[in-house]
PDB file of C-alpha atoms in Angstrom:
ATOM      1  CA  MET A   1      71.279  26.316 -65.410  1.00 81.00           C
ATOM      2  CA  ASN A   2      73.899  28.844 -66.400  1.00 95.00           C
ATOM      3  CA  ASN A   3      76.214  26.574 -68.402  1.00 98.00           C
ATOM      4  CA  ILE A   4      75.059  25.065 -71.656  1.00 98.00           C
ATOM      5  CA  PHE A   5      76.959  21.826 -71.052  1.00 97.00           C
ATOM      6  CA  GLU A   6      75.424  21.285 -67.594  1.00 96.00           C
ATOM      7  CA  ASN A   7      72.400  19.144 -66.772  1.00 94.00           C
ATOM      8  CA  LEU A   8      72.564  17.236 -70.023  1.00 94.00           C
ATOM      9  CA  PRO A   9      69.586  14.890 -70.161  1.00 93.00           C
ATOM     10  CA  ALA A  10      70.355  11.262 -69.293  1.00 89.00           C
ATOM     11  CA  ASP A  11      67.472   9.997 -71.399  1.00 90.00           C
ATOM     12  CA  LEU A  12      67.932  10.886 -75.039  1.00 90.00           C
ATOM     13  CA  ALA A  13      65.346   8.558 -76.494  1.00 89.00           C
ATOM     14  CA  ARG A  14      63.947  11.809 -77.871  1.00 90.00           C
ATOM     15  CA  GLU A  15      65.734  14.993 -78.843  1.00 91.00           C
ATOM     16  CA  HIS A  16      65.765  17.396 -75.875  1.00 95.00           C
ATOM     17  CA  PHE A  17      64.739  21.069 -76.114  1.00 95.00           C
ATOM     18  CA  GLN A  18      65.191  23.632 -73.342  1.00 96.00           C
ATOM     19  CA  ASP A  19      64.603  27.385 -73.344  1.00 97.00           C
ATOM     20  CA  LEU A  20      67.589  29.315 -71.997  1.00 97.00           C
ATOM     21  CA  LEU A  21      65.818  32.639 -72.518  1.00 97.00           C
ATOM     22  CA  ASN A  22      62.274  33.406 -73.584  1.00 95.00           C
ATOM     23  CA  THR A  23      61.222  36.983 -74.282  1.00 94.00           C
ATOM     24  CA  PRO A  24      58.456  38.340 -76.542  1.00 90.00           C
ATOM     25  CA  SER A  25      61.024  39.125 -79.232  1.00 91.00           C
ATOM     26  CA  VAL A  26      63.745  36.480 -78.925  1.00 95.00           C
ATOM     27  CA  ARG A  27      63.924  32.891 -77.771  1.00 97.00           C
ATOM     28  CA  ILE A  28      67.227  31.135 -77.076  1.00 98.00           C
ATOM     29  CA  GLU A  29      67.090  27.372 -76.937  1.00 98.00           C
ATOM     30  CA  ARG A  30      69.454  24.499 -76.220  1.00 98.00           C
ATOM     31  CA  ILE A  31      68.888  21.405 -78.302  1.00 96.00           C
ATOM     32  CA  VAL A  32      70.553  18.102 -77.383  1.00 96.00           C
ATOM     33  CA  SER A  33      70.557  15.329 -79.983  1.00 95.00           C
ATOM     34  CA  LYS A  34      72.027  11.858 -80.201  1.00 94.00           C
ATOM     35  CA  GLY A  35      71.494  10.193 -83.531  1.00 91.00           C
ATOM     36  CA  HIS A  36      68.215  12.028 -84.026  1.00 88.00           C
ATOM     37  CA  SER A  37      66.998  13.385 -87.304  1.00 86.00           C
ATOM     38  CA  SER A  38      63.800  14.939 -88.587  1.00 84.00           C
ATOM     39  CA  PRO A  39      61.062  12.665 -89.910  1.00 81.00           C
ATOM     40  CA  GLU A  40      61.676  11.374 -93.439  1.00 79.00           C
ATOM     41  CA  VAL A  41      58.671  13.256 -94.753  1.00 83.00           C
ATOM     42  CA  GLY A  42      58.084  16.978 -94.323  1.00 88.00           C
ATOM     43  CA  TRP A  43      60.165  20.044 -93.572  1.00 94.00           C
ATOM     44  CA  TYR A  44      60.520  22.587 -90.823  1.00 94.00           C
ATOM     45  CA  ASP A  45      58.759  25.677 -92.201  1.00 95.00           C
ATOM     46  CA  GLN A  46      59.058  28.288 -89.443  1.00 94.00           C
ATOM     47  CA  ASN A  47      57.460  31.708 -89.051  1.00 94.00           C
ATOM     48  CA  GLU A  48      60.584  32.850 -87.212  1.00 95.00           C
ATOM     49  CA  ASP A  49      64.151  33.231 -88.342  1.00 96.00           C
ATOM     50  CA  GLU A  50      66.592  30.845 -86.685  1.00 97.00           C
ATOM     51  CA  TRP A  51      70.313  31.297 -86.116  1.00 98.00           C
ATOM     52  CA  VAL A  52      71.872  28.051 -84.984  1.00 98.00           C
ATOM     53  CA  MET A  53      75.358  26.958 -83.917  1.00 98.00           C
ATOM     54  CA  VAL A  54      76.727  23.543 -83.008  1.00 98.00           C
ATOM     55  CA  LEU A  55      78.660  23.731 -79.728  1.00 98.00           C
ATOM     56  CA  GLN A  56      79.554  20.066 -79.407  1.00 97.00           C
ATOM     57  CA  GLY A  57      79.210  17.083 -81.723  1.00 96.00           C
ATOM     58  CA  GLU A  58      78.020  17.302 -85.287  1.00 96.00           C
ATOM     59  CA  GLY A  59      74.801  17.685 -87.232  1.00 96.00           C
ATOM     60  CA  THR A  60      73.751  17.903 -90.860  1.00 96.00           C
ATOM     61  CA  LEU A  61      70.983  20.116 -92.185  1.00 96.00           C
ATOM     62  CA  THR A  62      69.286  19.471 -95.511  1.00 96.00           C
ATOM     63  CA  PHE A  63      67.344  22.236 -97.210  1.00 97.00           C
ATOM     64  CA  ALA A  64      64.380  21.945 -99.555  1.00 95.00           C
ATOM     65  CA  ASP A  65      66.484  23.646-102.254  1.00 96.00           C
ATOM     66  CA  GLY A  66      68.949  20.752-102.153  1.00 96.00           C
ATOM     67  CA  ARG A  67      71.705  22.270-100.014  1.00 97.00           C
ATOM     68  CA  VAL A  68      73.313  19.963 -97.459  1.00 97.00           C
ATOM     69  CA  VAL A  69      75.226  21.697 -94.668  1.00 97.00           C
ATOM     70  CA  ARG A  70      77.333  19.776 -92.152  1.00 97.00           C
ATOM     71  CA  LEU A  71      77.882  21.673 -88.902  1.00 97.00           C
ATOM     72  CA  GLN A  72      80.632  20.902 -86.408  1.00 97.00           C
ATOM     73  CA  SER A  73      81.687  22.656 -83.215  1.00 97.00           C
ATOM     74  CA  GLY A  74      81.605  26.423 -83.749  1.00 98.00           C
ATOM     75  CA  ASP A  75      79.847  26.270 -87.128  1.00 98.00           C
ATOM     76  CA  PHE A  76      76.760  28.453 -87.430  1.00 98.00           C
ATOM     77  CA  ILE A  77      74.090  29.193 -89.997  1.00 98.00           C
ATOM     78  CA  HIS A  78      71.192  31.624 -90.386  1.00 97.00           C
ATOM     79  CA  ILE A  79      67.953  30.002 -91.493  1.00 97.00           C
ATOM     80  CA  PRO A  80      65.474  32.700 -92.621  1.00 96.00           C
ATOM     81  CA  ALA A  81      61.786  32.286 -91.813  1.00 95.00           C
ATOM     82  CA  HIS A  82      60.059  29.841 -94.155  1.00 96.00           C
ATOM     83  CA  CYS A  83      63.351  28.497 -95.472  1.00 97.00           C
ATOM     84  CA  ARG A  84      62.345  24.845 -95.432  1.00 97.00           C
ATOM     85  CA  HIS A  85      64.885  22.522 -93.842  1.00 96.00           C
ATOM     86  CA  LYS A  86      65.350  19.388 -91.780  1.00 95.00           C
ATOM     87  CA  VAL A  87      68.000  17.817 -89.599  1.00 94.00           C
ATOM     88  CA  SER A  88      69.156  14.934 -91.782  1.00 93.00           C
ATOM     89  CA  HIS A  89      71.802  13.512 -89.423  1.00 93.00           C
ATOM     90  CA  THR A  90      73.348  13.889 -85.968  1.00 93.00           C
ATOM     91  CA  ARG A  91      76.122  11.793 -84.458  1.00 91.00           C
ATOM     92  CA  PRO A  92      74.799   8.488 -83.099  1.00 91.00           C
ATOM     93  CA  ASP A  93      77.873   7.816 -80.925  1.00 91.00           C
ATOM     94  CA  GLY A  94      77.869  11.002 -78.857  1.00 92.00           C
ATOM     95  CA  ILE A  95      75.696  13.948 -78.027  1.00 95.00           C
ATOM     96  CA  THR A  96      75.321  17.018 -80.186  1.00 96.00           C
ATOM     97  CA  VAL A  97      74.616  20.316 -78.410  1.00 97.00           C
ATOM     98  CA  TRP A  98      73.034  23.092 -80.479  1.00 97.00           C
ATOM     99  CA  LEU A  99      72.385  26.714 -79.566  1.00 98.00           C
ATOM    100  CA  ALA A 100      69.371  28.065 -81.459  1.00 98.00           C
ATOM    101  CA  ILE A 101      68.152  31.665 -81.498  1.00 98.00           C
ATOM    102  CA  PHE A 102      64.637  32.311 -82.815  1.00 97.00           C
ATOM    103  CA  PHE A 103      63.489  35.812 -83.711  1.00 95.00           C
ATOM    104  CA  ASN A 104      61.601  37.913 -86.232  1.00 90.00           C
ATOM    105  CA  ALA A 105      64.243  39.605 -88.366  1.00 84.00           C
ATOM    106  CA  ALA A 106      61.849  42.157 -89.833  1.00 78.00           C
ATOM    107  CA  ILE A 107      60.793  43.893 -86.634  1.00 73.00           C
ATOM    108  CA  GLN A 108      62.361  47.286 -86.197  1.00 63.00           C
ATOM    109  CA  GLY A 109      63.162  47.777 -82.541  1.00 57.00           C
ATOM    110  CA  PRO A 110      62.942  51.167 -80.855  1.00 44.00           C
ATOM    111  CA  ALA A 111      66.094  50.374 -78.899  1.00 44.00           C
ATOM    112  CA  GLY A 112      69.628  50.054 -80.145  1.00 42.00           C
ATOM    113  CA  ARG A 113      72.205  52.385 -81.502  1.00 40.00           C
ATOM    114  CA  ALA A 114      69.848  54.695 -83.411  1.00 37.00           C
ATOM    115  CA  GLU A 115      67.758  55.208 -80.285  1.00 35.00           C
ATOM    116  CA  GLN A 116      70.868  55.797 -78.244  1.00 35.00           C
ATOM    117  CA  ALA A 117      71.925  58.575 -80.602  1.00 33.00           C
ATOM    118  CA  ALA A 118      68.448  60.115 -80.502  1.00 33.00           C
ATOM    119  CA  ASP A 119      68.622  60.218 -76.704  1.00 35.00           C
ATOM    120  CA  GLU A 120      71.698  62.354 -76.673  1.00 31.00           C
TER     121      GLU A 120
ATOM    122  CA  MET B   1      83.009  33.215 -91.808  1.00 80.00           C
ATOM    123  CA  ASN B   2      80.748  30.408 -90.737  1.00 95.00           C
ATOM    124  CA  ASN B   3      82.731  29.110 -87.765  1.00 98.00           C
ATOM    125  CA  ILE B   4      83.132  31.258 -84.687  1.00 98.00           C
ATOM    126  CA  PHE B   5      86.662  30.005 -84.035  1.00 97.00           C
ATOM    127  CA  GLU B   6      87.855  30.829 -87.572  1.00 96.00           C
ATOM    128  CA  ASN B   7      89.638  33.989 -88.679  1.00 94.00           C
ATOM    129  CA  LEU B   8      90.632  34.958 -85.169  1.00 94.00           C
ATOM    130  CA  PRO B   9      92.349  38.347 -85.295  1.00 93.00           C
ATOM    131  CA  ALA B  10      96.163  38.207 -85.131  1.00 89.00           C
ATOM    132  CA  ASP B  11      96.352  41.692 -83.645  1.00 89.00           C
ATOM    133  CA  LEU B  12      94.614  41.832 -80.296  1.00 90.00           C
ATOM    134  CA  ALA B  13      96.021  45.125 -79.094  1.00 89.00           C
ATOM    135  CA  ARG B  14      92.353  46.056 -78.869  1.00 90.00           C
ATOM    136  CA  GLU B  15      89.355  43.869 -78.194  1.00 91.00           C
ATOM    137  CA  HIS B  16      87.845  42.669 -81.498  1.00 95.00           C
ATOM    138  CA  PHE B  17      84.139  42.901 -82.348  1.00 95.00           C
ATOM    139  CA  GLN B  18      82.505  41.309 -85.380  1.00 96.00           C
ATOM    140  CA  ASP B  19      78.842  41.062 -86.349  1.00 97.00           C
ATOM    141  CA  LEU B  20      77.820  37.522 -87.259  1.00 97.00           C
ATOM    142  CA  LEU B  21      74.253  38.605 -87.957  1.00 97.00           C
ATOM    143  CA  ASN B  22      72.697  42.040 -88.056  1.00 95.00           C
ATOM    144  CA  THR B  23      68.940  42.421 -88.459  1.00 94.00           C
ATOM    145  CA  PRO B  24      66.630  45.257 -87.371  1.00 90.00           C
ATOM    146  CA  SER B  25      65.567  43.240 -84.321  1.00 91.00           C
ATOM    147  CA  VAL B  26      68.597  41.150 -83.323  1.00 95.00           C
ATOM    148  CA  ARG B  27      72.349  41.496 -83.593  1.00 96.00           C
ATOM    149  CA  ILE B  28      74.702  38.577 -82.982  1.00 98.00           C
ATOM    150  CA  GLU B  29      78.305  39.491 -82.324  1.00 98.00           C
ATOM    151  CA  ARG B  30      81.581  37.695 -81.748  1.00 98.00           C
ATOM    152  CA  ILE B  31      83.896  39.361 -79.268  1.00 96.00           C
ATOM    153  CA  VAL B  32      87.539  38.288 -78.968  1.00 96.00           C
ATOM    154  CA  SER B  33      89.490  39.443 -75.912  1.00 95.00           C
ATOM    155  CA  LYS B  34      92.967  38.851 -74.576  1.00 93.00           C
ATOM    156  CA  GLY B  35      93.580  40.433 -71.221  1.00 91.00           C
ATOM    157  CA  HIS B  36      91.186  43.270 -72.024  1.00 88.00           C
ATOM    158  CA  SER B  37      88.853  44.847 -69.539  1.00 86.00           C
ATOM    159  CA  SER B  38      86.553  47.849 -69.516  1.00 84.00           C
ATOM    160  CA  PRO B  39      87.931  51.235 -68.481  1.00 81.00           C
ATOM    161  CA  GLU B  40      88.306  51.677 -64.725  1.00 79.00           C
ATOM    162  CA  VAL B  41      85.699  54.429 -64.698  1.00 83.00           C
ATOM    163  CA  GLY B  42      82.190  54.085 -66.074  1.00 88.00           C
ATOM    164  CA  TRP B  43      79.794  51.274 -66.908  1.00 94.00           C
ATOM    165  CA  TYR B  44      78.166  49.787 -69.972  1.00 94.00           C
ATOM    166  CA  ASP B  45      74.594  51.100 -69.813  1.00 95.00           C
ATOM    167  CA  GLN B  46      72.889  49.665 -72.875  1.00 94.00           C
ATOM    168  CA  ASN B  47      69.482  50.356 -74.406  1.00 94.00           C
ATOM    169  CA  GLU B  48      69.359  46.743 -75.559  1.00 95.00           C
ATOM    170  CA  ASP B  49      69.243  43.509 -73.648  1.00 96.00           C
ATOM    171  CA  GLU B  50      72.344  41.341 -74.054  1.00 97.00           C
ATOM    172  CA  TRP B  51      72.638  37.568 -73.705  1.00 98.00           C
ATOM    173  CA  VAL B  52      76.267  36.545 -73.646  1.00 98.00           C
ATOM    174  CA  MET B  53      78.127  33.236 -73.490  1.00 98.00           C
ATOM    175  CA  VAL B  54      81.832  32.464 -73.237  1.00 98.00           C
ATOM    176  CA  LEU B  55      82.823  29.871 -75.845  1.00 98.00           C
ATOM    177  CA  GLN B  56      86.535  29.739 -75.127  1.00 97.00           C
ATOM    178  CA  GLY B  57      88.711  31.218 -72.380  1.00 96.00           C
ATOM    179  CA  GLU B  58      87.374  33.068 -69.403  1.00 96.00           C
ATOM    180  CA  GLY B  59      86.000  36.482 -68.500  1.00 96.00           C
ATOM    181  CA  THR B  60      84.661  38.224 -65.421  1.00 96.00           C
ATOM    182  CA  LEU B  61      81.776  40.673 -65.376  1.00 96.00           C
ATOM    183  CA  THR B  62      81.250  43.145 -62.556  1.00 96.00           C
ATOM    184  CA  PHE B  63      77.855  44.768 -62.074  1.00 97.00           C
ATOM    185  CA  ALA B  64      77.068  48.167 -60.575  1.00 95.00           C
ATOM    186  CA  ASP B  65      75.052  46.376 -57.866  1.00 96.00           C
ATOM    187  CA  GLY B  66      78.226  44.631 -56.690  1.00 96.00           C
ATOM    188  CA  ARG B  67      77.771  41.222 -58.299  1.00 97.00           C
ATOM    189  CA  VAL B  68      80.895  39.638 -59.772  1.00 97.00           C
ATOM    190  CA  VAL B  69      80.284  36.828 -62.281  1.00 97.00           C
ATOM    191  CA  ARG B  70      83.091  34.688 -63.674  1.00 97.00           C
ATOM    192  CA  LEU B  71      82.242  33.047 -66.982  1.00 97.00           C
ATOM    193  CA  GLN B  72      84.071  30.056 -68.440  1.00 97.00           C
ATOM    194  CA  SER B  73      83.398  27.976 -71.542  1.00 97.00           C
ATOM    195  CA  GLY B  74      79.671  27.345 -71.879  1.00 98.00           C
ATOM    196  CA  ASP B  75      78.643  29.806 -69.142  1.00 98.00           C
ATOM    197  CA  PHE B  76      76.006  32.326 -70.162  1.00 98.00           C
ATOM    198  CA  ILE B  77      74.201  35.271 -68.605  1.00 98.00           C
ATOM    199  CA  HIS B  78      71.342  37.595 -69.540  1.00 97.00           C
ATOM    200  CA  ILE B  79      72.087  41.274 -68.994  1.00 97.00           C
ATOM    201  CA  PRO B  80      68.846  43.295 -69.178  1.00 96.00           C
ATOM    202  CA  ALA B  81      68.873  46.727 -70.814  1.00 95.00           C
ATOM    203  CA  HIS B  82      70.307  49.410 -68.525  1.00 95.00           C
ATOM    204  CA  CYS B  83      71.758  46.846 -66.126  1.00 96.00           C
ATOM    205  CA  ARG B  84      75.094  48.580 -65.637  1.00 96.00           C
ATOM    206  CA  HIS B  85      78.098  46.304 -65.962  1.00 96.00           C
ATOM    207  CA  LYS B  86      81.705  46.100 -67.081  1.00 95.00           C
ATOM    208  CA  VAL B  87      84.199  43.431 -68.092  1.00 94.00           C
ATOM    209  CA  SER B  88      86.530  43.435 -65.112  1.00 93.00           C
ATOM    210  CA  HIS B  89      88.906  40.713 -66.316  1.00 93.00           C
ATOM    211  CA  THR B  90      89.707  38.418 -69.251  1.00 93.00           C
ATOM    212  CA  ARG B  91      92.530  35.901 -69.481  1.00 91.00           C
ATOM    213  CA  PRO B  92      95.829  37.572 -70.382  1.00 90.00           C
ATOM    214  CA  ASP B  93      97.523  34.312 -71.470  1.00 91.00           C
ATOM    215  CA  GLY B  94      95.035  33.182 -74.101  1.00 92.00           C
ATOM    216  CA  ILE B  95      92.117  34.435 -76.102  1.00 95.00           C
ATOM    217  CA  THR B  96      88.575  34.601 -74.842  1.00 96.00           C
ATOM    218  CA  VAL B  97      85.792  34.169 -77.414  1.00 97.00           C
ATOM    219  CA  TRP B  98      82.350  35.518 -76.495  1.00 97.00           C
ATOM    220  CA  LEU B  99      79.057  35.167 -78.318  1.00 98.00           C
ATOM    221  CA  ALA B 100      76.801  38.158 -77.613  1.00 98.00           C
ATOM    222  CA  ILE B 101      73.180  38.547 -78.690  1.00 98.00           C
ATOM    223  CA  PHE B 102      71.669  42.036 -78.519  1.00 97.00           C
ATOM    224  CA  PHE B 103      67.921  42.579 -78.738  1.00 95.00           C
ATOM    225  CA  ASN B 104      64.982  44.459 -77.325  1.00 90.00           C
ATOM    226  CA  ALA B 105      63.198  42.040 -75.004  1.00 84.00           C
ATOM    227  CA  ALA B 106      60.015  44.107 -74.821  1.00 78.00           C
ATOM    228  CA  ILE B 107      59.050  44.064 -78.492  1.00 73.00           C
ATOM    229  CA  GLN B 108      56.172  41.751 -79.240  1.00 63.00           C
ATOM    230  CA  GLY B 109      56.808  40.082 -82.566  1.00 57.00           C
ATOM    231  CA  PRO B 110      54.031  39.180 -84.985  1.00 44.00           C
ATOM    232  CA  ALA B 111      55.811  35.897 -85.727  1.00 44.00           C
ATOM    233  CA  GLY B 112      56.295  32.940 -83.462  1.00 43.00           C
ATOM    234  CA  ARG B 113      54.126  30.236 -82.057  1.00 39.00           C
ATOM    235  CA  ALA B 114      51.055  32.371 -81.340  1.00 37.00           C
ATOM    236  CA  GLU B 115      51.023  33.643 -84.916  1.00 35.00           C
ATOM    237  CA  GLN B 116      51.518  30.144 -86.205  1.00 35.00           C
ATOM    238  CA  ALA B 117      48.442  29.001 -84.308  1.00 33.00           C
ATOM    239  CA  ALA B 118      46.442  31.985 -85.606  1.00 33.00           C
ATOM    240  CA  ASP B 119      47.384  31.034 -89.180  1.00 35.00           C
ATOM    241  CA  GLU B 120      45.873  27.589 -88.900  1.00 32.00           C
TER     242      GLU B 120
END
């Protein structure tokens, strides 16, 4: 797959998760929902940071601190590690496609611009 | 800004780059092009891996190994560090919006699923 809107699952009885990239430092995932939401009880409490964008459809996130954030196409949000949240709603009448990037924000990488300068 | 299609630059005499997220380990960038391409001579030769997706419009990447990859809305590609490439074409008659994620694929993070299991 090299297009995020291709090979959408026909069976969406459950939410569908697929890795688009999986490296030791970063994981990029496609999530396809249709009327799914997190269980009534409990929160996602992740060791990794997550940066998520809705590419199609619409979803609502609820945070343990009371914030409710509705995301539509192009909307994105950064969810720091251990920021407790859940998906409280996704559209029941069409699919919602999410792009989610999981990473550890605190790790200082040897690569990047600083390294590039040091090489010169 | 919390929508990638908002606040599009009015002046696109030059390609427009904007960080959406900047952490020590991962940088997420919006790139807005309109008929821009890389200089005729030279290649991007990056210390970081890049994962890039076209969200609107169309762009073509050319690689030093001869590959030519045309990306339209929803198309994505992983460009490993030091994989020499250039943007050989973007649409001149409309804007192209790219989402680019820069990271070091080789860094093993302490967070993630393995760590989660170790915590239990």
